[in-house]
mmCIF file of C-alpha atoms in Angstrom:
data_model
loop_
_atom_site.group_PDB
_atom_site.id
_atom_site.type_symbol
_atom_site.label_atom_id
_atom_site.label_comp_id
_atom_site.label_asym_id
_atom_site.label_seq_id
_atom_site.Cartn_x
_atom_site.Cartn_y
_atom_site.Cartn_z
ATOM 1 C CA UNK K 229 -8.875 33.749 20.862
ATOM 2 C CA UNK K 230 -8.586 30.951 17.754
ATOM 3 C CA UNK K 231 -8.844 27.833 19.082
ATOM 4 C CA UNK K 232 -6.376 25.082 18.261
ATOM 5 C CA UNK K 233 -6.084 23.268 15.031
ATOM 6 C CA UNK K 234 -7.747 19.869 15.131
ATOM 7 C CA UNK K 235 -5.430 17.556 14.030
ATOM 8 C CA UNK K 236 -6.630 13.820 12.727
ATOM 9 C CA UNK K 237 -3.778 11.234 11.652
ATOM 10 C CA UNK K 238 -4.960 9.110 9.500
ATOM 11 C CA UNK K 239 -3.005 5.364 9.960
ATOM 12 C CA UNK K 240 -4.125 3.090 6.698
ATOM 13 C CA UNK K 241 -3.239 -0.650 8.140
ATOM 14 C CA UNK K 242 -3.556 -3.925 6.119
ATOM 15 C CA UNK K 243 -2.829 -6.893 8.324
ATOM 16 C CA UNK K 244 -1.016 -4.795 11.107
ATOM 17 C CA UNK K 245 -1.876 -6.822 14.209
ATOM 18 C CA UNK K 246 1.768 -6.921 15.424
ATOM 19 C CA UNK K 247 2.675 -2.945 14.657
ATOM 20 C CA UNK K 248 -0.071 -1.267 15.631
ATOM 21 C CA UNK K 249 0.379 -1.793 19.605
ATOM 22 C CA UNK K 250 3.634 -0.225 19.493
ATOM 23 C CA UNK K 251 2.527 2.497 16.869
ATOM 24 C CA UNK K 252 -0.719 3.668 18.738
ATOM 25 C CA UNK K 253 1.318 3.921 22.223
ATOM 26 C CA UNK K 254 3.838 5.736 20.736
ATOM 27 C CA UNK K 255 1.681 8.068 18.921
ATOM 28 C CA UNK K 256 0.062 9.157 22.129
ATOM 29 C CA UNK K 257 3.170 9.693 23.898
ATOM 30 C CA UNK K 258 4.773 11.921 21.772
ATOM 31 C CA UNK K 259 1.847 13.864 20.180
ATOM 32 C CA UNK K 260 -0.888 13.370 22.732
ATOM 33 C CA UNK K 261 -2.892 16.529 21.254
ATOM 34 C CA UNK K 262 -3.920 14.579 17.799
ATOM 35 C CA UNK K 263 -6.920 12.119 17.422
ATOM 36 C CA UNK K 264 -6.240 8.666 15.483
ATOM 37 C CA UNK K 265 -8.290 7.015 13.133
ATOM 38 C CA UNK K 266 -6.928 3.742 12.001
ATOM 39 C CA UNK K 267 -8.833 2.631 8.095
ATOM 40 C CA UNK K 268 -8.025 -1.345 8.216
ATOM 41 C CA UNK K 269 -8.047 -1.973 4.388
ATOM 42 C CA UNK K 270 -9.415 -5.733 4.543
ATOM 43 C CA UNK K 271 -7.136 -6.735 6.883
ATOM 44 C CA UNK K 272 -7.372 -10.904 7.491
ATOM 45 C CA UNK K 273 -5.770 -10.482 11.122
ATOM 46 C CA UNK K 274 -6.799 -8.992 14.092
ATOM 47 C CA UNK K 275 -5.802 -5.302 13.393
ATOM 48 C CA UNK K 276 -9.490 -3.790 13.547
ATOM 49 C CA UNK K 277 -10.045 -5.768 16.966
ATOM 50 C CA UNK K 278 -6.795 -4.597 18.510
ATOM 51 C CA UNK K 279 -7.314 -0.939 17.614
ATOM 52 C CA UNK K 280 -10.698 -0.910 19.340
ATOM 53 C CA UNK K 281 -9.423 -3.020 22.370
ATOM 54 C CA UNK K 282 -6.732 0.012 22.499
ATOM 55 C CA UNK K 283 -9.915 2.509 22.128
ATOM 56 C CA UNK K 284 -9.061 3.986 18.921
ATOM 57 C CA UNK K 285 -12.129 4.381 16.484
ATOM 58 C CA UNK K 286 -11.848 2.013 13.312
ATOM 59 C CA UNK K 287 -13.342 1.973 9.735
ATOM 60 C CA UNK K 288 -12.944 -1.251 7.988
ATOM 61 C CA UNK K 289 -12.570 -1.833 4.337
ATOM 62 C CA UNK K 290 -14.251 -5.247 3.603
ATOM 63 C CA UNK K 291 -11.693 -5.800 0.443
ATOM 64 C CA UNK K 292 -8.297 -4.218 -0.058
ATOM 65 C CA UNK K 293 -8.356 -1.315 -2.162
ATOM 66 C CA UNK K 294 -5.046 0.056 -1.197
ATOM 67 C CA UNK K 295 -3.130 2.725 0.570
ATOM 68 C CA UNK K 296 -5.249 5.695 -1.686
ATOM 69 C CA UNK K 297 -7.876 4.127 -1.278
ATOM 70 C CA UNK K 298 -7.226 3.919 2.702
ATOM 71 C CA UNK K 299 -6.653 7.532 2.718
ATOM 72 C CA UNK K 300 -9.886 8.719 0.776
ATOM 73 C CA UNK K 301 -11.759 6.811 3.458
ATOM 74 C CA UNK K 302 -9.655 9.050 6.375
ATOM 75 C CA UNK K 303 -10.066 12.315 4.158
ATOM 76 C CA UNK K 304 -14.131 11.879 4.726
ATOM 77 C CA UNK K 305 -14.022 10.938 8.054
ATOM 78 C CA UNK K 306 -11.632 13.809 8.606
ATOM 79 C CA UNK K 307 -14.006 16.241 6.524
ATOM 80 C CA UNK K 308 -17.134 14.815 7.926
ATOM 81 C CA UNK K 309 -16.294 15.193 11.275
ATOM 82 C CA UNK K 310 -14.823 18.969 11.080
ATOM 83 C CA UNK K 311 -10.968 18.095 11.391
ATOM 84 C CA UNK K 312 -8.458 21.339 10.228
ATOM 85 C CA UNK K 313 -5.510 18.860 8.947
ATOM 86 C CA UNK K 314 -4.867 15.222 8.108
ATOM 87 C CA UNK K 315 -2.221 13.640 9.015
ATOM 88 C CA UNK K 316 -0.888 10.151 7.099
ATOM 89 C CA UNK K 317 1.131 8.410 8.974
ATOM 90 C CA UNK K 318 2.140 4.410 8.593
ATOM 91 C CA UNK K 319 1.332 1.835 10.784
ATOM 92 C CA UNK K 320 4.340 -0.043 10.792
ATOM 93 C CA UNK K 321 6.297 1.745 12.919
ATOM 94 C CA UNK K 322 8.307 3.525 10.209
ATOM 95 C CA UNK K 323 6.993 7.133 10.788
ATOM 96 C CA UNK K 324 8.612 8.735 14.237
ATOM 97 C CA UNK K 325 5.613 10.578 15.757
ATOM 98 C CA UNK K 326 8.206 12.671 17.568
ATOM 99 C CA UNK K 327 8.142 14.969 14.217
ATOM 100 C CA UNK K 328 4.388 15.564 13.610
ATOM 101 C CA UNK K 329 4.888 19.086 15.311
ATOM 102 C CA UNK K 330 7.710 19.322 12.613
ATOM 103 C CA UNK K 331 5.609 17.905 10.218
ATOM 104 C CA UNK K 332 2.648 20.280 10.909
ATOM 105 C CA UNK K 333 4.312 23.358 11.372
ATOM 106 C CA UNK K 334 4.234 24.669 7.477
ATOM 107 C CA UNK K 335 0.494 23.977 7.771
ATOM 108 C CA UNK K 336 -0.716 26.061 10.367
ATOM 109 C CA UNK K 337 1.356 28.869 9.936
ATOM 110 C CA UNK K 338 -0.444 28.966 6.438
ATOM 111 C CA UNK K 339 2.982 28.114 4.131
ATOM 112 C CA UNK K 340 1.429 25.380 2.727
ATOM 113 C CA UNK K 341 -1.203 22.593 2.230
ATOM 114 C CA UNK K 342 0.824 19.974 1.960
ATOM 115 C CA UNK K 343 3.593 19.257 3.944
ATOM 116 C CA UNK K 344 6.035 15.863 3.096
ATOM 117 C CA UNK K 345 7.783 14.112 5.281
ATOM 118 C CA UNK K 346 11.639 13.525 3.773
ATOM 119 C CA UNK K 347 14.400 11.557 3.905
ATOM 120 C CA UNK K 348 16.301 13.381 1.996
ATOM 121 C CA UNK K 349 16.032 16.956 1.967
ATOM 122 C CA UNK K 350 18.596 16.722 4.061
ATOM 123 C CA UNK K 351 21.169 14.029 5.033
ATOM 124 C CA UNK K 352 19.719 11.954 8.188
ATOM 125 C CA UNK K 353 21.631 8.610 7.101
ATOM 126 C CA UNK K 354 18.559 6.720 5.807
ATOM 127 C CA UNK K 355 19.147 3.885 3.584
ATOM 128 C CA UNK K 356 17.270 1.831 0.858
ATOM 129 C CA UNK K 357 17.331 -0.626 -1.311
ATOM 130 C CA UNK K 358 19.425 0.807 -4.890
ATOM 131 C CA UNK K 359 15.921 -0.143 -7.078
ATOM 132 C CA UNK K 360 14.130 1.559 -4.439
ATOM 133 C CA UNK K 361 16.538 5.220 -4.428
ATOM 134 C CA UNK K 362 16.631 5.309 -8.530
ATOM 135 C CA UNK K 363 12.823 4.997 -8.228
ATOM 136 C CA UNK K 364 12.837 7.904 -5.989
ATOM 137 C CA UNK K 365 15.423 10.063 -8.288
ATOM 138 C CA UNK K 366 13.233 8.798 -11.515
ATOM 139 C CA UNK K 367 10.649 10.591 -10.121
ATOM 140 C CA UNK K 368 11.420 12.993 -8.434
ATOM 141 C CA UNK K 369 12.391 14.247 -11.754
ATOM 142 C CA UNK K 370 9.618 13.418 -13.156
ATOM 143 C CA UNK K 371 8.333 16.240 -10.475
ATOM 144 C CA UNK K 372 11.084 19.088 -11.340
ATOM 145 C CA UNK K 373 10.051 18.590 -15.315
ATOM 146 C CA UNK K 374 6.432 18.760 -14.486
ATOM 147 C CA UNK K 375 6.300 21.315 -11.868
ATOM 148 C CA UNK K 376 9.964 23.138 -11.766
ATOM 149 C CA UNK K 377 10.199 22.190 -8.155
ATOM 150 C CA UNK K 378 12.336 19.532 -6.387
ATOM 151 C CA UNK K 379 10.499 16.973 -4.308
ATOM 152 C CA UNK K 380 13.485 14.912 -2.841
ATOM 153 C CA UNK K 381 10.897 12.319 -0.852
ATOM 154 C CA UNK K 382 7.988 11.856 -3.716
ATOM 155 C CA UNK K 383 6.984 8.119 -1.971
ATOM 156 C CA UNK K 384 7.217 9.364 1.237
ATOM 157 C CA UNK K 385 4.044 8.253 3.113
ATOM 158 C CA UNK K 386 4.176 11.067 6.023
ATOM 159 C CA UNK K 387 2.570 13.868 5.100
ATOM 160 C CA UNK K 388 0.032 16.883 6.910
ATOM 161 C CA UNK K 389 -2.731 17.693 4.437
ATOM 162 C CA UNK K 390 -4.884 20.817 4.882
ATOM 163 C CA UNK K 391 -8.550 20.848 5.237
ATOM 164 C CA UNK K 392 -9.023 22.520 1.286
ATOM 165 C CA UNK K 393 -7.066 19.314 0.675
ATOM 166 C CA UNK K 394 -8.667 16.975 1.928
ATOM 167 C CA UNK K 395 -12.236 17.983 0.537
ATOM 168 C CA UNK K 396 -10.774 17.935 -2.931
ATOM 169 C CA UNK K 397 -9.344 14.329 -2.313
ATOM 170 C CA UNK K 398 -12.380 12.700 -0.286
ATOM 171 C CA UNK K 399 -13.432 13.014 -4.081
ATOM 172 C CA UNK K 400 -10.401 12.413 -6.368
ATOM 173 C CA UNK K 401 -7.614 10.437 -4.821
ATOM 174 C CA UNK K 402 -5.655 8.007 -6.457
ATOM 175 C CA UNK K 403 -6.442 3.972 -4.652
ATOM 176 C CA UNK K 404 -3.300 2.781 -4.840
ATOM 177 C CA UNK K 405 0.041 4.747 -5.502
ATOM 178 C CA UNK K 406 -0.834 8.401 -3.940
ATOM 179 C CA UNK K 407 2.803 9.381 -4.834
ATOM 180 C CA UNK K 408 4.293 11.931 -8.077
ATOM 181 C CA UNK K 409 1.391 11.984 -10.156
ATOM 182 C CA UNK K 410 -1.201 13.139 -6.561
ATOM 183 C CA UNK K 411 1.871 15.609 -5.907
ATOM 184 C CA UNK K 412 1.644 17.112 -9.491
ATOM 185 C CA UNK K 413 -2.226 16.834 -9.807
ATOM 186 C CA UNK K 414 -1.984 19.076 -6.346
ATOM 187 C CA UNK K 415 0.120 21.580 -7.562
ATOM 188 C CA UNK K 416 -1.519 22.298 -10.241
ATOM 189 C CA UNK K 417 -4.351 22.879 -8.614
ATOM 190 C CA UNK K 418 -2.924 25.544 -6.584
ATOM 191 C CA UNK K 419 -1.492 23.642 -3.570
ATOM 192 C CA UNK K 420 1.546 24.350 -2.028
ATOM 193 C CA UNK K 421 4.116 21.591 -1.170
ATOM 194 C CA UNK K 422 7.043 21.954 1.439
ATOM 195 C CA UNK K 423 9.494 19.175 2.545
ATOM 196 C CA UNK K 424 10.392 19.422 5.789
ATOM 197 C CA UNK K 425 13.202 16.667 7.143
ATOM 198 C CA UNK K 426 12.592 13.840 9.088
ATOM 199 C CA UNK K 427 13.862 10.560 10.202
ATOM 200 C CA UNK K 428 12.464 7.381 9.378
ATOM 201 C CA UNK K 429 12.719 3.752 10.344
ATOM 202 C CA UNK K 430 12.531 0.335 8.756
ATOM 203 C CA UNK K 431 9.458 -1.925 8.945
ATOM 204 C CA UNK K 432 9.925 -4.251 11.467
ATOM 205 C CA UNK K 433 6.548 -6.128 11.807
ATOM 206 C CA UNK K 434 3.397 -6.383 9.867
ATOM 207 C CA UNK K 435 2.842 -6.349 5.777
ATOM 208 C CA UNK K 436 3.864 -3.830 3.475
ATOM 209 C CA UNK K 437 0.597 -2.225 0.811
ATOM 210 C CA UNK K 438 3.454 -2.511 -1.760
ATOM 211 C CA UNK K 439 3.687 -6.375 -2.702
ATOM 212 C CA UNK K 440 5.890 -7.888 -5.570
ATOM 213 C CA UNK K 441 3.641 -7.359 -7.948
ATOM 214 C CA UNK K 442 2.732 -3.957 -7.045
ATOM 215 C CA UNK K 443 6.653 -3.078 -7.156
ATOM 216 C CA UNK K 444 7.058 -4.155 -10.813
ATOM 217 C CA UNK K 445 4.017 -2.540 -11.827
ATOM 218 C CA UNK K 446 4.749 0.661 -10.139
ATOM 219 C CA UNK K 447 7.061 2.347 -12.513
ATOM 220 C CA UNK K 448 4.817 2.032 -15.235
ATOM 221 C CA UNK K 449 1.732 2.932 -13.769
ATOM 222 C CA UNK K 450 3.464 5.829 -11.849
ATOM 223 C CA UNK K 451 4.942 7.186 -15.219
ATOM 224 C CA UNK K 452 1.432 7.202 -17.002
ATOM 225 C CA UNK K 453 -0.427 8.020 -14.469
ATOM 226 C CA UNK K 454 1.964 11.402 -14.001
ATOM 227 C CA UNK K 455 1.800 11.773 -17.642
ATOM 228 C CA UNK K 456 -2.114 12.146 -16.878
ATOM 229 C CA UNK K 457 -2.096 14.410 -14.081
ATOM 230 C CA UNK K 458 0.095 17.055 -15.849
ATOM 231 C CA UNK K 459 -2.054 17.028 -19.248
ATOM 232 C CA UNK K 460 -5.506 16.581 -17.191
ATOM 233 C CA UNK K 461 -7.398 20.143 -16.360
ATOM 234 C CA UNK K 462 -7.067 21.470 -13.041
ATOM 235 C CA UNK K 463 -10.042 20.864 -11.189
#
């Protein structure tokens, strides 16, 4: 008989001390199967002591490097320690745990290696902010031209990642906006992507990875850096 796919999500937090409670409880509720690993990216609060007062294992960043670099750190401890598929999953409270088994599904039936989170492959009345939803179109075209395949959700930050995955990224991973150009360097080296629909929530505690400055940036960096990842060799 195979045994069951062990399942790690991965929950970057930088200064999450008032999420995480409700996060952690509510990840163990409704998806009491997984492990957690919570990667506090130089956090200046008390979000590495409250994970470990809640008994879930910790690796601290001693600087903030960012939610890719976050994830690298979870992609080795996932690899290291023999886990079948990554989860990301935010700490804030914005990620409904209820749809990991959605969220995982493409993965171990062997579909995919990626599997995204969206808001919008189908309608489940999300909103955003207008700068933030022509962002999203602007690259998610960026994505068809690139790959000839729709990603409606290319920021989303709820994805499952296969094992094959994660090797290649405790390597190669972007540090701080994991979003088109990681979803175009994957598929073209050989990576499947599905979107499957979920519902997501707005931030109601805690402090976001993506800062003013980091928002005006974005765009340009995102464009380039896409720009790189189609021209760049496969690995």
């Amino acid at each position: 008989m195979t045994s069951p796919a062990r399942v790690l999500v991965i929950i970057p937090a930088h200064n999450e001390e008032d999420s995480l409670p409700g996060t952690l409880a509510e990840v163990r509720s409704k998806a009491p199967g997984v492990d957690i690993l919570i990667v506090d990216d130089g956090s200046r609060d008390g979000t590495s002591r409250i994970a470990r007062e809640l008994g879930v294992p910790v690796v601290r960043h001693p600087v903030n490097l960012g939610v890719g670099g976050a994830l690298q750190t979870g992609f080795r401890f996932a690899v290291e320690h023999g886990y079948d598929i990554g989860v990301q999953l935010d700490a804030d409270g914005q990620h409904d745990p209820a749809y990991l088994n959605v969220l995982l599904e493409p993965v171990l039936k062997g579909e995919c290696e990626v599997s995204i989170g969206s808001r919008y492959v189908t309608s489940t009345g999300y909103k955003e902010p207008l700068n933030r939803r022509l962002g999203m179109l602007l690259f998610s075209g960026v994505v068809k031209l690139a790959l000839g395949k729709t990603i409606t959700d290319t920021t989303s930050g709820f994805r499952a990642y296969a094992r094959p995955v994660m090797q290649v990224c405790q390597h190669d991973f972007p540090k701080d906006f994991p979003d088109a150009p990681l979803l175009i360097t994957f598929a073209r080296n050989g990576f499947r992507l599905v979107e499957v629909p979920v519902v997501m929530r707005e931030r109601v505690a805690g402090q976001s990875f993506y800062t003013l400055g980091k928002q005006l940036y974005y765009p340009y960096k995102n464009l380039l850096a896409s720009l790189m990842a189609l021209i760049r060799r496969p690995v």
